[in-house]
Amino acid sequence: MKSWVRSVAGGAIAIAGTALAVGSSLGGPVVQLAGVAAVAVAVGFGWPHFLGIPARKTNGAVIALAGVASASAVTFTPGPELLSWTPLAIAVGVMAVVVVQLLRGTGQSHRLESAFGASAGVLLCCLGSGWIGTARLTGAGSMLLVAGISTVVALLIGMIRWPDTIVAPLAIVFAGLAAPLAGLVLTGISVLPATIAGVVIGAVLAAFRRLNSTRSIRLAPFGVVALGLAPAFAVGSIAYFLDRMLVV
């Protein structure tokens, strides 16, 4: 799959995943948990295909379960420290990844790469629980909506077939402009917090686009799913922490 076609496919999948994580909040925390868990499963089982590491089903199950556990903890943890159990989910997920590599036995190929790669997947997948935390912290119509719109705008800019030197600044600028507009029109968030959130989200997604554009190998369909979903999913925790620092 050509890099631009891969970027477009990944961007479209990421927009769909972001819409699911944000839109499901309208049904309440439990419904949003179901939506976020579905995205976590897609990220988990797609990530090993994205990296091309061995033991893909086992590593995928570990990554997906860690993401679902983190999302479940955020859903049912009483506030205000909603993400207090997320570090534990990450730690347990990383330990499970190491156990998987030990069970594979000595002499197996790419054990170190598999351990590091799957651990990165655990981190990104668990950070997706921040979408639930943001919705619970200030409601579905505040920073959650601003972050979701900024993410979609940055993803759309990232789908343009231009060099990273042009696309990255555009993604940051347009995400930074979309956020305060969304804040003023659709929510009660002031301009400055919304702008900061948009700029940070745009910068993170632009950085992931640059990282992914350096990969020249052919990706399986599940790998393309992870390529698009993982960075957009992890933005949820960025939105949560910015919400706590700038709004609450």
Coordinates of C-alpha atoms in Angstrom, one line a residue:
M1 CA 0.0 0.0 0.0
K2 CA 1.5 3.4 -1.0
S3 CA 2.3 5.8 1.8
W4 CA -0.3 8.4 0.8
V5 CA -3.1 5.8 0.3
R6 CA -2.0 4.4 3.7
S7 CA -2.2 7.8 5.3
V8 CA -5.7 8.4 3.9
A9 CA -7.0 5.1 5.0
G10 CA -5.4 5.5 8.4
G11 CA -6.8 9.0 8.8
A12 CA -10.3 7.9 7.8
I13 CA -10.2 5.0 10.4
A14 CA -8.8 7.4 13.0
I15 CA -11.7 9.9 12.4
A16 CA -14.2 7.0 12.7
G17 CA -12.6 5.9 16.0
T18 CA -12.5 9.4 17.4
A19 CA -16.2 9.9 16.5
L20 CA -17.0 6.6 18.3
A21 CA -15.0 7.6 21.4
V22 CA -16.5 11.1 21.6
G23 CA -20.0 10.4 20.3
S24 CA -20.6 7.4 22.6
S25 CA -20.3 9.8 25.6
L26 CA -23.8 11.1 24.7
G27 CA -25.2 7.7 26.1
G28 CA -23.4 8.1 29.4
P29 CA -20.3 6.6 30.9
V30 CA -21.2 2.9 30.4
V31 CA -22.1 3.4 26.7
Q32 CA -18.9 5.4 26.2
L33 CA -17.0 2.6 27.9
A34 CA -18.4 0.2 25.2
G35 CA -17.3 2.6 22.5
V36 CA -13.8 3.2 23.9
A37 CA -13.4 -0.5 24.6
A38 CA -14.2 -1.3 20.9
V39 CA -11.5 1.1 19.8
A40 CA -9.0 -0.3 22.3
V41 CA -9.6 -3.8 20.9
A42 CA -9.0 -2.6 17.4
V43 CA -5.8 -0.8 18.5
G44 CA -4.6 -3.8 20.5
F45 CA -5.0 -6.4 17.8
G46 CA -3.8 -4.1 15.1
W47 CA -0.6 -2.9 16.8
P48 CA 1.5 -6.1 16.4
H49 CA 0.6 -6.1 12.7
F50 CA 1.7 -2.5 12.4
L51 CA 5.1 -3.2 14.0
G52 CA 5.4 -6.6 12.4
I53 CA 6.3 -8.4 15.6
P54 CA 5.9 -12.1 16.4
A55 CA 3.2 -13.6 18.6
R56 CA 0.7 -11.2 17.2
K57 CA -2.5 -12.7 18.6
T58 CA -1.0 -13.0 22.1
N59 CA 0.5 -9.6 22.2
G60 CA -2.6 -8.1 20.6
A61 CA -4.8 -9.7 23.4
V62 CA -2.5 -8.3 26.1
I63 CA -2.6 -4.8 24.6
A64 CA -6.3 -4.8 24.1
L65 CA -7.0 -6.1 27.6
A66 CA -4.8 -3.4 29.1
G67 CA -6.7 -0.7 27.2
V68 CA -10.1 -2.2 28.2
A69 CA -9.0 -2.5 31.9
S70 CA -7.8 1.2 31.9
A71 CA -11.1 2.4 30.3
S72 CA -13.2 0.3 32.8
A73 CA -11.2 1.7 35.7
V74 CA -11.8 5.3 34.6
T75 CA -15.5 4.6 34.1
F76 CA -16.1 3.4 37.6
T77 CA -13.5 5.2 39.7
P78 CA -14.9 8.0 41.8
G79 CA -13.5 11.4 41.1
P80 CA -11.6 13.6 41.1
E81 CA -8.6 11.5 40.2
L82 CA -10.2 9.6 37.4
L83 CA -7.0 8.3 35.8
S84 CA -5.5 7.1 39.0
W85 CA -5.6 3.4 38.0
T86 CA -4.3 4.0 34.5
P87 CA -0.6 3.7 35.5
L88 CA -1.3 0.4 37.1
A89 CA -3.0 -0.9 34.0
I90 CA 0.0 0.2 31.9
A91 CA 2.4 -1.5 34.4
V92 CA 0.5 -4.7 34.4
G93 CA 0.2 -4.7 30.7
V94 CA 4.0 -4.2 30.3
M95 CA 4.6 -7.0 32.7
A96 CA 2.3 -9.3 30.8
V97 CA 4.2 -8.4 27.6
V98 CA 7.4 -9.4 29.3
V99 CA 5.8 -12.7 30.5
V100 CA 4.7 -13.4 26.9
Q101 CA 8.3 -13.0 25.7
L102 CA 9.6 -15.3 28.5
L103 CA 7.1 -18.0 27.6
R104 CA 8.2 -17.8 24.0
G105 CA 11.5 -19.2 25.2
T106 CA 15.1 -18.5 24.4
G107 CA 16.3 -18.3 20.8
Q108 CA 13.0 -16.9 19.5
S109 CA 13.3 -14.2 17.0
H110 CA 12.9 -10.5 17.8
R111 CA 12.1 -10.9 21.5
L112 CA 13.5 -7.5 22.5
E113 CA 11.8 -5.7 19.6
S114 CA 8.6 -7.4 20.4
A115 CA 8.8 -6.5 24.1
F116 CA 9.5 -2.8 23.4
G117 CA 7.0 -2.6 20.6
A118 CA 4.1 -4.3 22.5
S119 CA 4.9 -2.1 25.6
A120 CA 4.5 1.0 23.5
G121 CA 1.1 -0.4 22.3
V122 CA 0.0 -0.9 25.9
L123 CA 0.9 2.7 26.7
L124 CA -1.0 4.2 23.7
C125 CA -4.0 1.9 24.3
C126 CA -4.3 2.7 28.0
L127 CA -4.1 6.4 27.3
G128 CA -7.3 6.2 25.3
S129 CA -9.2 6.0 28.5
G130 CA -8.7 9.7 28.8
W131 CA -11.7 10.2 26.5
I132 CA -13.9 8.8 29.2
G133 CA -12.1 10.8 31.9
T134 CA -12.6 14.0 30.0
A135 CA -16.3 13.3 29.5
R136 CA -16.8 12.6 33.2
L137 CA -14.7 15.6 34.3
T138 CA -16.4 18.5 32.6
G139 CA -19.2 16.8 30.6
A140 CA -19.7 15.7 27.0
G141 CA -20.1 19.2 25.7
S142 CA -16.9 20.8 26.9
M143 CA -13.2 19.8 26.4
L144 CA -14.2 16.4 25.1
L145 CA -15.9 18.1 22.1
V146 CA -13.1 20.6 21.6
A147 CA -10.5 17.9 21.6
G148 CA -12.5 15.7 19.3
I149 CA -13.0 18.5 16.7
S150 CA -9.3 19.4 16.9
T151 CA -8.3 15.8 16.4
V152 CA -10.5 15.4 13.4
V153 CA -9.2 18.6 11.9
A154 CA -5.6 17.6 12.4
L155 CA -6.3 14.2 10.9
L156 CA -8.0 15.7 7.9
I157 CA -5.0 18.0 7.3
G158 CA -2.7 15.0 7.7
M159 CA -4.4 13.3 4.8
I160 CA -3.3 15.9 2.3
R161 CA -0.6 14.7 -0.1
W162 CA 2.0 17.3 0.8
P163 CA 5.4 17.1 2.5
D164 CA 5.6 16.9 6.3
T165 CA 7.3 20.3 6.4
I166 CA 4.1 21.8 5.0
V167 CA 1.4 19.6 6.5
A168 CA 2.8 19.6 10.1
P169 CA 2.5 23.5 10.6
L170 CA -0.9 23.5 8.9
A171 CA -2.2 20.7 11.2
I172 CA -1.0 22.6 14.2
V173 CA -2.4 26.0 13.1
F174 CA -5.8 24.7 11.9
A175 CA -6.3 22.5 15.0
G176 CA -5.4 25.5 17.1
L177 CA -7.9 27.6 15.2
A178 CA -10.7 25.0 15.2
A179 CA -10.5 24.4 19.0
P180 CA -11.4 28.0 20.1
L181 CA -14.1 28.2 17.5
A182 CA -15.6 25.0 18.8
G183 CA -15.2 26.3 22.3
L184 CA -17.0 29.6 21.6
V185 CA -19.8 28.2 19.5
L186 CA -20.5 24.8 21.0
T187 CA -19.1 24.9 24.6
G188 CA -18.4 27.2 27.4
I189 CA -14.6 26.9 27.3
S190 CA -12.7 30.1 26.9
V191 CA -10.4 30.9 24.0
L192 CA -7.0 30.3 25.6
P193 CA -7.5 26.8 27.1
A194 CA -9.2 25.7 23.9
T195 CA -6.4 27.1 21.7
I196 CA -3.7 25.4 23.8
A197 CA -5.5 22.1 23.6
G198 CA -5.8 22.4 19.8
V199 CA -2.2 23.3 19.3
V200 CA -0.9 20.5 21.5
I201 CA -3.2 17.9 19.8
G202 CA -2.2 19.1 16.4
A203 CA 1.5 18.9 17.2
V204 CA 1.1 15.4 18.6
L205 CA -0.7 14.1 15.6
A206 CA 1.6 15.8 13.2
A207 CA 4.6 14.2 14.9
F208 CA 2.9 10.7 14.5
R209 CA 2.3 11.5 10.9
R210 CA 6.0 12.2 10.4
L211 CA 7.0 9.0 12.2
N212 CA 4.6 6.9 10.1
S213 CA 5.7 8.5 6.9
T214 CA 9.2 7.1 7.4
R215 CA 7.9 3.5 7.2
S216 CA 8.3 2.1 3.7
I217 CA 7.3 -1.5 4.3
R218 CA 3.9 -2.8 3.3
L219 CA 1.3 -3.0 6.0
A220 CA -1.5 -5.5 6.5
P221 CA -5.0 -4.2 6.9
F222 CA -4.9 -4.6 10.7
G223 CA -1.7 -2.6 10.7
V224 CA -3.3 0.3 8.9
V225 CA -6.1 0.2 11.5
A226 CA -3.5 0.6 14.3
L227 CA -1.6 3.2 12.3
G228 CA -4.7 5.5 12.2
L229 CA -6.3 4.7 15.6
A230 CA -3.4 4.5 18.0
P231 CA -2.3 8.2 18.0
A232 CA -5.8 9.6 17.8
F233 CA -6.9 7.3 20.6
A234 CA -4.0 8.3 22.9
V235 CA -5.0 12.0 22.5
G236 CA -7.8 11.3 25.0
S237 CA -5.4 11.5 27.9
I238 CA -3.9 14.7 26.6
A239 CA -7.4 16.2 26.5
Y240 CA -8.0 15.0 30.1
F241 CA -4.8 16.5 31.5
L242 CA -5.4 19.8 29.7
D243 CA -8.9 19.8 31.0
R244 CA -7.7 19.4 34.5
M245 CA -5.0 22.0 34.2
L246 CA -6.7 24.7 32.2
V247 CA -10.5 24.3 32.8
V248 CA -11.4 22.6 36.1

